[in-house]
Structures are given as C-alpha cells and as structure tokens.
GROMACS .gro file of C-alpha atoms in nm:
model
  443
    1MET     CA    1   0.000   0.000   0.000
    2LYS     CA    2   0.119   0.351  -0.086
    3TYR     CA    3   0.045   0.683   0.083
    4ILE     CA    4   0.017   1.035  -0.057
    5TYR     CA    5   0.039   1.327   0.186
    6GLY     CA    6  -0.027   1.670   0.036
    7LEU     CA    7  -0.257   1.701  -0.264
    8ASN     CA    8  -0.121   2.001  -0.449
    9ILE     CA    9  -0.047   1.965  -0.823
   10SER     CA   10   0.237   1.717  -0.762
   11GLY     CA   11   0.028   1.511  -0.519
   12GLU     CA   12  -0.265   1.507  -0.759
   13SER     CA   13  -0.039   1.392  -1.042
   14ILE     CA   14   0.067   1.094  -0.824
   15ILE     CA   15  -0.301   1.013  -0.761
   16GLU     CA   16  -0.358   1.002  -1.137
   17TYR     CA   17  -0.058   0.774  -1.185
   18PHE     CA   18  -0.164   0.534  -0.908
   19LEU     CA   19  -0.523   0.515  -1.032
   20SER     CA   20  -0.422   0.450  -1.393
   21ASN     CA   21  -0.186   0.173  -1.281
   22HIS     CA   22  -0.428   0.021  -1.027
   23ILE     CA   23  -0.195   0.087  -0.735
   24LEU     CA   24  -0.366   0.086  -0.394
   25PHE     CA   25  -0.313   0.394  -0.179
   26PHE     CA   26  -0.444   0.616   0.098
   27ALA     CA   27  -0.424   0.995   0.074
   28TRP     CA   28  -0.448   1.308   0.288
   29ASP     CA   29  -0.431   1.685   0.269
   30ASP     CA   30  -0.454   1.910   0.572
   31ASP     CA   31  -0.682   2.148   0.381
   32LYS     CA   32  -1.044   2.030   0.413
   33GLN     CA   33  -1.151   2.217   0.099
   34ARG     CA   34  -0.871   2.056  -0.100
   35ARG     CA   35  -0.979   1.708   0.019
   36LYS     CA   36  -1.333   1.787  -0.093
   37GLU     CA   37  -1.215   1.896  -0.438
   38VAL     CA   38  -1.003   1.584  -0.483
   39LYS     CA   39  -1.281   1.351  -0.363
   40THR     CA   40  -1.520   1.505  -0.615
   41LYS     CA   41  -1.268   1.466  -0.898
   42TYR     CA   42  -1.145   1.114  -0.814
   43ILE     CA   43  -1.423   0.887  -0.693
   44GLY     CA   44  -1.340   0.628  -0.427
   45ILE     CA   45  -1.027   0.782  -0.275
   46GLU     CA   46  -0.984   0.691   0.092
   47PHE     CA   47  -0.849   0.971   0.309
   48VAL     CA   48  -0.651   0.885   0.623
   49HIS     CA   49  -0.473   1.138   0.844
   50PRO     CA   50  -0.104   1.041   0.892
   51GLU     CA   51  -0.152   1.009   1.269
   52ASP     CA   52  -0.438   0.763   1.215
   53LEU     CA   53  -0.256   0.562   0.950
   54ASN     CA   54  -0.144   0.205   1.008
   55TRP     CA   55   0.213   0.266   0.893
   56SER     CA   56   0.293  -0.106   0.899
   57GLN     CA   57   0.080  -0.135   0.582
   58ILE     CA   58   0.265   0.139   0.395
   59SER     CA   59   0.561   0.050   0.174
   60GLU     CA   60   0.627   0.403   0.044
   61ALA     CA   61   0.489   0.747   0.120
   62PHE     CA   62   0.504   1.038  -0.123
   63VAL     CA   63   0.498   1.367   0.065
   64SER     CA   64   0.438   1.707  -0.094
   65PRO     CA   65   0.755   1.919  -0.118
   66GLY     CA   66   0.573   2.181   0.090
   67ILE     CA   67   0.557   1.948   0.392
   68ASP     CA   68   0.853   1.905   0.625
   69PHE     CA   69   0.947   1.539   0.683
   70ASN     CA   70   1.013   1.625   1.050
   71ILE     CA   71   0.662   1.735   1.147
   72LYS     CA   72   0.490   1.550   1.432
   73SER     CA   73   0.220   1.390   1.218
   74LEU     CA   74   0.486   1.194   1.025
   75SER     CA   75   0.676   1.073   1.333
   76LYS     CA   76   0.515   0.724   1.329
   77SER     CA   77   0.665   0.658   0.987
   78LYS     CA   78   1.012   0.658   1.144
   79HIS     CA   79   0.915   0.385   1.392
   80PHE     CA   80   0.812   0.160   1.101
   81LYS     CA   81   1.109   0.274   0.888
   82THR     CA   82   0.875   0.368   0.606
   83SER     CA   83   1.048   0.537   0.314
   84LEU     CA   84   0.936   0.898   0.267
   85TYR     CA   85   0.985   1.040  -0.081
   86ARG     CA   86   0.897   1.336  -0.301
   87ASP     CA   87   0.747   1.315  -0.652
   88LEU     CA   88   1.102   1.328  -0.794
   89GLU     CA   89   1.166   0.975  -0.667
   90LEU     CA   90   0.859   0.825  -0.836
   91TYR     CA   91   0.944   1.008  -1.159
   92SER     CA   92   1.304   0.882  -1.138
   93GLN     CA   93   1.204   0.519  -1.082
   94PHE     CA   94   1.053   0.501  -1.430
   95THR     CA   95   1.255   0.746  -1.638
   96LYS     CA   96   1.470   0.559  -1.890
   97ASN     CA   97   1.655   0.648  -2.210
   98THR     CA   98   1.591   1.018  -2.154
   99LYS     CA   99   1.850   1.293  -2.130
  100ILE     CA  100   1.750   1.482  -1.817
  101ILE     CA  101   1.883   1.835  -1.773
  102ALA     CA  102   1.822   1.916  -1.405
  103VAL     CA  103   1.849   2.268  -1.262
  104THR     CA  104   1.860   2.380  -0.901
  105GLY     CA  105   1.980   2.685  -0.707
  106THR     CA  106   1.839   2.951  -0.480
  107ASN     CA  107   1.761   3.201  -0.756
  108GLY     CA  108   1.710   3.187  -1.132
  109LYS     CA  109   1.597   2.824  -1.169
  110SER     CA  110   1.275   2.890  -1.360
  111THR     CA  111   1.426   3.137  -1.605
  112THR     CA  112   1.718   2.901  -1.676
  113VAL     CA  113   1.486   2.606  -1.734
  114LYS     CA  114   1.269   2.809  -1.972
  115LEU     CA  115   1.575   2.940  -2.159
  116ILE     CA  116   1.723   2.592  -2.206
  117GLY     CA  117   1.385   2.453  -2.309
  118GLU     CA  118   1.332   2.722  -2.571
  119MET     CA  119   1.683   2.672  -2.707
  120LEU     CA  120   1.624   2.297  -2.745
  121LYS     CA  121   1.290   2.356  -2.916
  122SER     CA  122   1.448   2.610  -3.152
  123ASN     CA  123   1.684   2.328  -3.254
  124LYS     CA  124   1.375   2.114  -3.328
  125LEU     CA  125   1.441   1.877  -3.037
  126ASP     CA  126   1.150   1.717  -2.851
  127CYS     CA  127   1.160   1.860  -2.503
  128TYR     CA  128   0.953   1.834  -2.184
  129VAL     CA  129   0.989   2.130  -1.945
  130GLY     CA  130   0.853   2.096  -1.591
  131GLY     CA  131   0.914   1.993  -1.233
  132ASN     CA  132   0.904   2.273  -0.980
  133ILE     CA  133   0.786   2.501  -1.263
  134GLY     CA  134   0.461   2.448  -1.450
  135SER     CA  135   0.385   2.087  -1.531
  136PRO     CA  136   0.448   1.838  -1.243
  137LEU     CA  137   0.701   1.562  -1.309
  138MET     CA  138   0.445   1.281  -1.317
  139ASP     CA  139   0.269   1.447  -1.611
  140VAL     CA  140   0.537   1.279  -1.823
  141TYR     CA  141   0.360   0.949  -1.756
  142ASN     CA  142   0.002   1.067  -1.703
  143LYS     CA  143  -0.003   1.260  -2.032
  144LYS     CA  144   0.220   1.013  -2.214
  145ILE     CA  145   0.476   1.279  -2.302
  146ILE     CA  146   0.743   1.132  -2.526
  147SER     CA  147   1.055   1.349  -2.539
  148ASN     CA  148   1.424   1.274  -2.575
  149TYR     CA  149   1.506   1.561  -2.340
  150HIS     CA  150   1.357   1.660  -2.006
  151VAL     CA  151   1.450   2.001  -1.865
  152VAL     CA  152   1.342   1.996  -1.500
  153GLU     CA  153   1.354   2.253  -1.223
  154LEU     CA  154   1.425   2.092  -0.886
  155SER     CA  155   1.379   2.251  -0.544
  156SER     CA  156   1.586   2.154  -0.243
  157TYR     CA  157   1.274   1.984  -0.103
  158GLN     CA  158   1.249   1.755  -0.408
  159LEU     CA  159   1.618   1.666  -0.383
  160GLU     CA  160   1.587   1.569  -0.015
  161ALA     CA  161   1.463   1.217  -0.083
  162ALA     CA  162   1.509   1.084  -0.435
  163PRO     CA  163   1.768   0.802  -0.431
  164SER     CA  164   1.677   0.689  -0.784
  165PHE     CA  165   1.728   1.034  -0.936
  166LYS     CA  166   1.957   1.038  -1.239
  167SER     CA  167   2.047   1.308  -1.486
  168PHE     CA  168   2.245   1.366  -1.802
  169ILE     CA  169   2.333   1.725  -1.705
  170SER     CA  170   2.307   1.858  -1.348
  171ILE     CA  171   2.320   2.235  -1.293
  172LEU     CA  172   2.379   2.421  -0.966
  173LEU     CA  173   2.328   2.794  -1.020
  174ASN     CA  174   2.389   2.951  -0.679
  175ILE     CA  175   2.329   2.911  -0.306
  176SER     CA  176   2.222   3.194  -0.079
  177ASP     CA  177   2.015   3.236   0.235
  178ASP     CA  178   1.669   3.083   0.187
  179HIS     CA  179   1.427   2.832   0.343
  180GLN     CA  180   1.583   2.862   0.686
  181ASP     CA  181   1.240   2.784   0.830
  182ARG     CA  182   1.293   2.428   0.701
  183TYR     CA  183   1.666   2.368   0.745
  184LYS     CA  184   1.883   2.371   1.055
  185SER     CA  185   2.139   2.596   0.888
  186LEU     CA  186   2.257   2.731   0.554
  187ILE     CA  187   2.517   2.452   0.556
  188ASP     CA  188   2.237   2.194   0.577
  189TYR     CA  189   2.051   2.366   0.290
  190ALA     CA  190   2.369   2.365   0.077
  191ARG     CA  191   2.421   1.994   0.149
  192ILE     CA  192   2.078   1.918   0.002
  193LYS     CA  193   2.146   2.131  -0.307
  194GLU     CA  194   2.471   1.939  -0.360
  195LYS     CA  195   2.269   1.620  -0.412
  196ILE     CA  196   2.203   1.727  -0.769
  197LEU     CA  197   2.570   1.645  -0.843
  198ASN     CA  198   2.566   1.316  -0.655
  199CYS     CA  199   2.285   1.154  -0.851
  200LYS     CA  200   2.318   0.831  -1.046
  201GLU     CA  201   2.451   0.834  -1.401
  202ILE     CA  202   2.539   1.206  -1.415
  203ARG     CA  203   2.740   1.280  -1.731
  204TYR     CA  204   2.797   1.653  -1.695
  205GLY     CA  205   2.791   1.890  -1.401
  206ILE     CA  206   2.765   2.268  -1.438
  207ILE     CA  207   2.831   2.474  -1.125
  208SER     CA  208   2.890   2.835  -1.028
  209VAL     CA  209   3.208   2.922  -0.841
  210ASP     CA  210   3.091   3.271  -0.742
  211ASP     CA  211   2.942   3.209  -0.397
  212ASP     CA  212   3.121   3.042  -0.106
  213PHE     CA  213   2.895   2.737  -0.087
  214CYS     CA  214   2.900   2.655  -0.459
  215ARG     CA  215   3.275   2.708  -0.474
  216GLU     CA  216   3.327   2.467  -0.184
  217ILE     CA  217   3.101   2.209  -0.350
  218TYR     CA  218   3.295   2.248  -0.676
  219GLU     CA  219   3.631   2.198  -0.503
  220LYS     CA  220   3.496   1.893  -0.321
  221ASN     CA  221   3.375   1.731  -0.644
  222THR     CA  222   3.662   1.801  -0.885
  223GLN     CA  223   3.706   1.425  -0.926
  224LEU     CA  224   3.382   1.416  -1.127
  225GLU     CA  225   3.434   1.392  -1.500
  226ASN     CA  226   3.300   1.684  -1.703
  227LEU     CA  227   3.241   1.916  -1.408
  228ILE     CA  228   3.226   2.260  -1.569
  229PRO     CA  229   3.269   2.572  -1.353
  230PHE     CA  230   3.127   2.909  -1.449
  231SER     CA  231   3.147   3.264  -1.316
  232ILE     CA  232   2.981   3.600  -1.370
  233ASN     CA  233   3.238   3.774  -1.147
  234GLN     CA  234   3.568   3.697  -1.315
  235LYS     CA  235   3.735   3.517  -1.603
  236ILE     CA  236   3.831   3.163  -1.505
  237THR     CA  237   4.107   2.969  -1.677
  238SER     CA  238   3.933   2.632  -1.714
  239GLY     CA  239   3.566   2.726  -1.726
  240VAL     CA  240   3.320   2.968  -1.881
  241SER     CA  241   3.258   3.327  -1.771
  242VAL     CA  242   3.059   3.639  -1.845
  243VAL     CA  243   3.237   3.969  -1.781
  244ASP     CA  244   3.116   4.306  -1.915
  245ASP     CA  245   2.852   4.138  -2.133
  246LYS     CA  246   3.101   3.907  -2.299
  247ILE     CA  247   3.116   3.529  -2.276
  248TYR     CA  248   3.472   3.403  -2.228
  249ASP     CA  249   3.489   3.033  -2.311
  250ASN     CA  250   3.803   2.873  -2.169
  251TYR     CA  251   3.656   2.524  -2.148
  252PHE     CA  252   3.527   2.418  -2.491
  253GLU     CA  253   3.727   2.661  -2.705
  254ARG     CA  254   3.939   2.968  -2.641
  255LYS     CA  255   3.690   3.221  -2.774
  256SER     CA  256   3.478   3.513  -2.662
  257TYR     CA  257   3.132   3.627  -2.770
  258SER     CA  258   2.942   3.952  -2.722
  259LEU     CA  259   2.610   3.943  -2.535
  260GLU     CA  260   2.492   4.288  -2.640
  261GLU     CA  261   2.180   4.153  -2.810
  262LYS     CA  262   1.964   4.003  -2.538
  263ASN     CA  263   1.601   4.052  -2.447
  264SER     CA  264   1.517   4.320  -2.188
  265SER     CA  265   1.369   4.048  -1.962
  266LEU     CA  266   1.726   3.915  -1.928
  267GLN     CA  267   1.869   4.246  -1.813
  268GLY     CA  268   2.069   4.265  -1.494
  269ARG     CA  269   2.394   4.105  -1.401
  270TYR     CA  270   2.236   3.803  -1.234
  271ASN     CA  271   2.057   3.694  -1.550
  272ASN     CA  272   2.405   3.636  -1.694
  273GLN     CA  273   2.410   3.313  -1.490
  274ASN     CA  274   2.100   3.190  -1.673
  275ILE     CA  275   2.244   3.287  -2.012
  276LEU     CA  276   2.584   3.134  -1.936
  277VAL     CA  277   2.440   2.799  -1.830
  278THR     CA  278   2.227   2.789  -2.146
  279TYR     CA  279   2.541   2.853  -2.351
  280ILE     CA  280   2.722   2.563  -2.178
  281VAL     CA  281   2.429   2.328  -2.248
  282CYS     CA  282   2.439   2.441  -2.611
  283LYS     CA  283   2.807   2.345  -2.633
  284ILE     CA  284   2.762   2.010  -2.453
  285LEU     CA  285   2.481   1.908  -2.690
  286ASN     CA  286   2.660   2.056  -2.994
  287LEU     CA  287   2.353   2.259  -3.093
  288ASP     CA  288   2.323   2.532  -3.354
  289PHE     CA  289   2.507   2.827  -3.202
  290ASN     CA  290   2.296   3.081  -3.389
  291LYS     CA  291   1.986   2.935  -3.222
  292PHE     CA  292   2.140   3.008  -2.882
  293PHE     CA  293   2.177   3.375  -2.973
  294SER     CA  294   1.828   3.398  -3.122
  295THR     CA  295   1.687   3.240  -2.804
  296ILE     CA  296   1.836   3.500  -2.571
  297LYS     CA  297   1.743   3.778  -2.815
  298ASN     CA  298   1.376   3.677  -2.843
  299PHE     CA  299   1.326   3.537  -2.493
  300GLU     CA  300   1.014   3.650  -2.308
  301GLY     CA  301   1.057   3.636  -1.932
  302LEU     CA  302   0.828   3.452  -1.694
  303PRO     CA  303   0.553   3.639  -1.507
  304HIS     CA  304   0.651   3.788  -1.169
  305ARG     CA  305   1.022   3.787  -1.254
  306LEU     CA  306   1.132   4.139  -1.352
  307GLU     CA  307   0.800   4.163  -1.535
  308HIS     CA  308   0.735   4.500  -1.700
  309VAL     CA  309   0.387   4.610  -1.597
  310CYS     CA  310   0.391   4.953  -1.759
  311ASP     CA  311   0.625   5.232  -1.860
  312ASN     CA  312   0.535   5.598  -1.904
  313HIS     CA  313   0.691   5.942  -1.857
  314GLU     CA  314   0.626   5.925  -1.482
  315CYS     CA  315   0.738   5.574  -1.386
  316LEU     CA  316   0.848   5.228  -1.488
  317VAL     CA  317   0.659   4.957  -1.298
  318ILE     CA  318   0.830   4.620  -1.237
  319ASN     CA  319   0.667   4.315  -1.081
  320ASN     CA  320   0.933   4.095  -0.923
  321SER     CA  321   0.705   3.917  -0.677
  322LYS     CA  322   0.919   3.603  -0.720
  323ALA     CA  323   1.198   3.783  -0.529
  324THR     CA  324   1.113   3.593  -0.212
  325ASN     CA  325   1.458   3.613  -0.054
  326ILE     CA  326   1.697   3.899   0.019
  327ASP     CA  327   1.958   3.814  -0.248
  328SER     CA  328   1.697   3.809  -0.522
  329SER     CA  329   1.554   4.141  -0.409
  330ILE     CA  330   1.896   4.309  -0.397
  331ASN     CA  331   1.989   4.173  -0.741
  332SER     CA  332   1.679   4.328  -0.896
  333ILE     CA  333   1.722   4.664  -0.720
  334GLU     CA  334   2.074   4.693  -0.863
  335ILE     CA  335   1.932   4.707  -1.217
  336TYR     CA  336   1.736   5.030  -1.165
  337GLU     CA  337   1.768   5.392  -1.049
  338ASN     CA  338   1.526   5.608  -0.847
  339VAL     CA  339   1.356   5.302  -0.698
  340PHE     CA  340   1.031   5.316  -0.504
  341LEU     CA  341   1.065   4.974  -0.339
  342ILE     CA  342   0.785   4.758  -0.198
  343LEU     CA  343   0.937   4.527   0.060
  344GLY     CA  344   0.799   4.276   0.308
  345GLY     CA  345   0.580   3.976   0.379
  346ARG     CA  346   0.674   3.671   0.584
  347ILE     CA  347   1.047   3.691   0.655
  348LYS     CA  348   1.292   3.410   0.584
  349ASN     CA  349   1.585   3.605   0.727
  350SER     CA  350   1.560   3.871   0.997
  351ASP     CA  351   1.876   4.061   0.896
  352PHE     CA  352   1.805   4.331   0.635
  353SER     CA  353   2.132   4.520   0.686
  354ILE     CA  354   2.252   4.429   0.335
  355PHE     CA  355   1.998   4.679   0.197
  356ASN     CA  356   2.247   4.948   0.295
  357ARG     CA  357   2.430   4.835  -0.021
  358VAL     CA  358   2.152   4.978  -0.243
  359ASN     CA  359   2.079   5.296  -0.048
  360LYS     CA  360   2.177   5.514  -0.346
  361ARG     CA  361   1.932   5.338  -0.575
  362VAL     CA  362   1.631   5.320  -0.341
  363LYS     CA  363   1.470   5.661  -0.295
  364LYS     CA  364   1.174   5.544  -0.088
  365CYS     CA  365   1.070   5.211   0.064
  366PHE     CA  366   0.714   5.097   0.138
  367VAL     CA  367   0.703   4.810   0.388
  368ILE     CA  368   0.417   4.559   0.392
  369GLY     CA  369   0.320   4.231   0.557
  370GLU     CA  370   0.332   4.071   0.899
  371SER     CA  371   0.700   4.165   0.941
  372THR     CA  372   0.647   4.536   0.876
  373GLU     CA  373   0.778   4.653   1.214
  374LEU     CA  374   1.093   4.440   1.207
  375ILE     CA  375   1.185   4.535   0.849
  376PHE     CA  376   1.101   4.905   0.891
  377GLU     CA  377   1.319   4.931   1.200
  378GLN     CA  378   1.621   4.829   0.990
  379VAL     CA  379   1.569   4.971   0.640
  380SER     CA  380   1.456   5.313   0.766
  381ASN     CA  381   1.822   5.362   0.859
  382TYR     CA  382   1.917   5.344   0.490
  383PHE     CA  383   1.638   5.522   0.302
  384GLN     CA  384   1.309   5.702   0.363
  385SER     CA  385   1.059   5.433   0.458
  386TYR     CA  386   0.687   5.404   0.526
  387LYS     CA  387   0.493   5.147   0.729
  388CYS     CA  388   0.213   5.043   0.495
  389PHE     CA  389   0.126   4.688   0.612
  390THR     CA  390  -0.076   4.604   0.298
  391LEU     CA  391  -0.012   4.617  -0.076
  392ASN     CA  392  -0.311   4.847  -0.131
  393LYS     CA  393  -0.186   5.101   0.121
  394ALA     CA  394   0.169   5.082  -0.017
  395ILE     CA  395   0.052   5.167  -0.368
  396ASP     CA  396  -0.173   5.445  -0.238
  397GLN     CA  397   0.128   5.594  -0.060
  398ILE     CA  398   0.348   5.554  -0.368
  399PHE     CA  399   0.105   5.749  -0.586
  400MET     CA  400   0.092   6.026  -0.327
  401GLU     CA  401   0.472   6.044  -0.324
  402LEU     CA  402   0.486   6.054  -0.704
  403LEU     CA  403   0.306   6.387  -0.700
  404ASN     CA  404   0.605   6.557  -0.540
  405PHE     CA  405   0.891   6.362  -0.698
  406GLY     CA  406   1.068   6.553  -0.972
  407SER     CA  407   1.203   6.274  -1.194
  408LYS     CA  408   1.097   5.939  -1.337
  409VAL     CA  409   1.098   5.654  -1.086
  410THR     CA  410   1.094   5.274  -1.091
  411ILE     CA  411   0.815   5.124  -0.882
  412LEU     CA  412   0.959   4.784  -0.791
  413LEU     CA  413   0.783   4.501  -0.610
  414ALA     CA  414   1.078   4.296  -0.482
  415PRO     CA  415   0.957   4.183  -0.139
  416ALA     CA  416   1.255   3.971  -0.015
  417CYS     CA  417   0.994   3.769   0.177
  418SER     CA  418   0.748   3.491   0.112
  419SER     CA  419   0.388   3.582   0.038
  420PHE     CA  420   0.218   3.344   0.278
  421ASP     CA  421   0.118   3.602   0.538
  422GLN     CA  422  -0.137   3.773   0.310
  423PHE     CA  423  -0.142   3.572  -0.015
  424LYS     CA  424  -0.158   3.207  -0.120
  425SER     CA  425   0.148   3.241  -0.346
  426PHE     CA  426   0.394   3.484  -0.500
  427GLU     CA  427   0.180   3.461  -0.817
  428GLU     CA  428  -0.129   3.584  -0.635
  429ARG     CA  429   0.074   3.867  -0.479
  430GLY     CA  430   0.216   3.969  -0.818
  431ASN     CA  431  -0.123   3.957  -0.988
  432LYS     CA  432  -0.274   4.171  -0.713
  433PHE     CA  433   0.009   4.421  -0.753
  434LYS     CA  434  -0.053   4.447  -1.128
  435GLU     CA  435  -0.428   4.478  -1.077
  436ILE     CA  436  -0.396   4.765  -0.826
  437ILE     CA  437  -0.137   4.947  -1.039
  438MET     CA  438  -0.348   4.930  -1.356
  439THR     CA  439  -0.657   5.045  -1.164
  440LYS     CA  440  -0.460   5.347  -1.041
  441PHE     CA  441  -0.347   5.440  -1.392
  442ASN     CA  442  -0.699   5.404  -1.531
  443GLN     CA  443  -0.866   5.625  -1.270
   0.00000   0.00000   0.00000
C-alpha cells in the first residue's frame, strides 16, 4: 500500500498515476476544501490522516515538497522505517533512455529552465519542461509525453529524498540564504542542493564558483568527470565566464562572444548566470550556435520575474514578486535607479542590513506584511521608509509620493519575503500588484 500526503499539483499527479496503474493507496491533505475537491474529482479515494494511518501497511509514502518530513504527524513513519519520498523519486524510478537536464539553485531556476527549453525547441528537439515550474514531473507518464530531453527545475525539497534520481546534465546555479524555516542551517541547505551532483549516471555537471557554498562544492567534487565551472564575477582559466557582457569560453574553445543583443527580460547582471548555463548546455549538446543567440534575443521572461507592468513618462513599474529572498531582491534593485521599493511579507531572514548596499538606488521604501515593524526598524536607517502593512496602502502611498517627486521613478515590487502572510502564493501577490497598479493608472 502507498500513501500520498499533500494534494497540491504534484500530489494530484501521483493520484492520477496510481489510479491509472491500479496501485492501492491512501491519501491526505490538511486542507479540508482541497480534500473535498479531490474527492469530487477522483471517486473512491480513501483519506486517512497520517496520525491515524497504520504505517505497517505502507511500503512508500510520497509527501508534498511543501511538507517538512520532521513534522509531528509523520513521526510514526520513522518507527516503522517507512520510506518517505517526493514526486522526484517516483518520476526517477521510471525514467529511462531520456537525457535529463536538471536545474537547481536559490535564484534563477525557472528562467534558466525556460531558456534551455526554448533553445532545445528552436533546434527542433523534442523537449519536456517541468518539475518545480509548470507541469508536475508525473505528467510525463500521465499525459504520455514522449521526449528525448527533459529540462526539470528541482527545489531543495524535491532533492531531499530521491535516491533513484539520475540526470544527463546537473546544474547548480547559486546558493544563498533561503528556506531557513525548514533547514537547521545554511550549511544543511547547501548539502541538500549538492545532491544534484551526486545523482546516479550524471554525465555533466555545471556549477557556479561565485558564492562560497557553490565554490566549496565544486572543489569537493573536482574528481567528477566533465564538471564545468562558471562565473559572472571573473574570467576563469578552465571554465566559462561572463564579464562586461562578454562570454569568455576557456573550457570548450578559447573564444569570446558579445552578449549585447539580449532581451530586456534578461537584463541585470544576475541573468548572466542563466544565459551562461544555457550557452554551456548548447556546447555540450553541440547545438546550432545561432539558435542560442536567437533564443536569448527573443526570450520573453516569466511572469513575476522582472516583469514590465507599464512604462510611461512618470514611472516604470516592475513586478518581481518572485523575489522571495533577500539576495533576489537586492539583485533586482541593482538594475534600476530612483527606486520606489515595496518590501515585506513573511520573513525568511531577519537581517536586512545588506539593503544598505543599495541605499543610493532606493529613494523610498514601502514596507508591507506581517513583518512590517521588524523590516522598517532596519531599512529606515538606509532610506526614507513608510509602514504600509498592505499592498493596497503601499501603492496608495506611492502614488501620493509621485506627485512631489521631480524625476521618473521605478516602482519595484521585490519583497525579499514569502507571500504566505497575506497571499496564497507569490503569483497571487504579483497579480494583485498588477491589478492595483493598472486600476490606479486608469482612474
């Protein structure tokens, strides 16, 4: 007997797989409304709370990535030594003869996955793109997707428990402070991210050497064949770099290439990581080089990631609701001038002192969310700040301030916090931001 705990899109995809293969299972979701929706959609499902489950009957449990393995309701599973997995494990158990390109990192995963996917498709290669972005992994089987290449975004939660995971190319973009509500320390978080390089059958590894944790992981794994380092900070002698909008290839061939023609959604220094990794994949797979350049030139960014909402004589409005950690927020601020910054939500890190680094770019800061007081106390030392508590009030205050500001500003939603205090997701937060902004302009 199997068990599914957490019935979000990945949990539901496992339900579909089990039903179509006549595999017996129990299921549970802590949200009563979600259980009702699933019961209506899939007749005959038996729901059992994990604390009421007879764990001696369960051979494997598949737990939603959003649920911590260490919560009390799963404690009985340890007594019976029941294997707890994520959807990545089930996907990996049945994936054969497919070149998997797996991407993880704290920031930039989704953009990198989309870039690589579009480059493969431009080369007329069959390609599935999914995982932690868009389509859940088990859709490969449920929807009978036949592709030679899978480009998958993997979170640290998915990598926690997937012993069968295997990849053709594993990519580690960066590691910075995030998810400290789930991990004992940043070292523990980095150890989980490293698992992407320790999977079975890996042929190529691509890893940044710009942050301390990635650099340490690279140095520890130099015995791996085809481990390719990259940097956006400096030229490296046996890897690939981007410096001053030029790719310097010192791994495949001693050449350099200009990156002047790239889409505006790929602006900012940090997007150079996403571009550089896509270039390396292009070289590994020996793809049409011109298609790489056309991909980055014509690329349309994902919603809520440096998304242009509007641009007029008064202001440029950018929705970066996906900036759910401090590093991501800082990276986006550094792209713009005269920033009216919306910051806040549910904190992942209580130290906002790094915002002093962007005090010349941020003209005013509008703090929202349950952590308003804590954040305001710190950032008000660096730039003029307002306690707004809600997105509506922040935007009202911004439009009042615009009346007396003499030059064009960038209104930037880059919260550096999760959305779960006031919204269901960063998508809902970003959509609400866009809705309020457009209402203001249409008044």
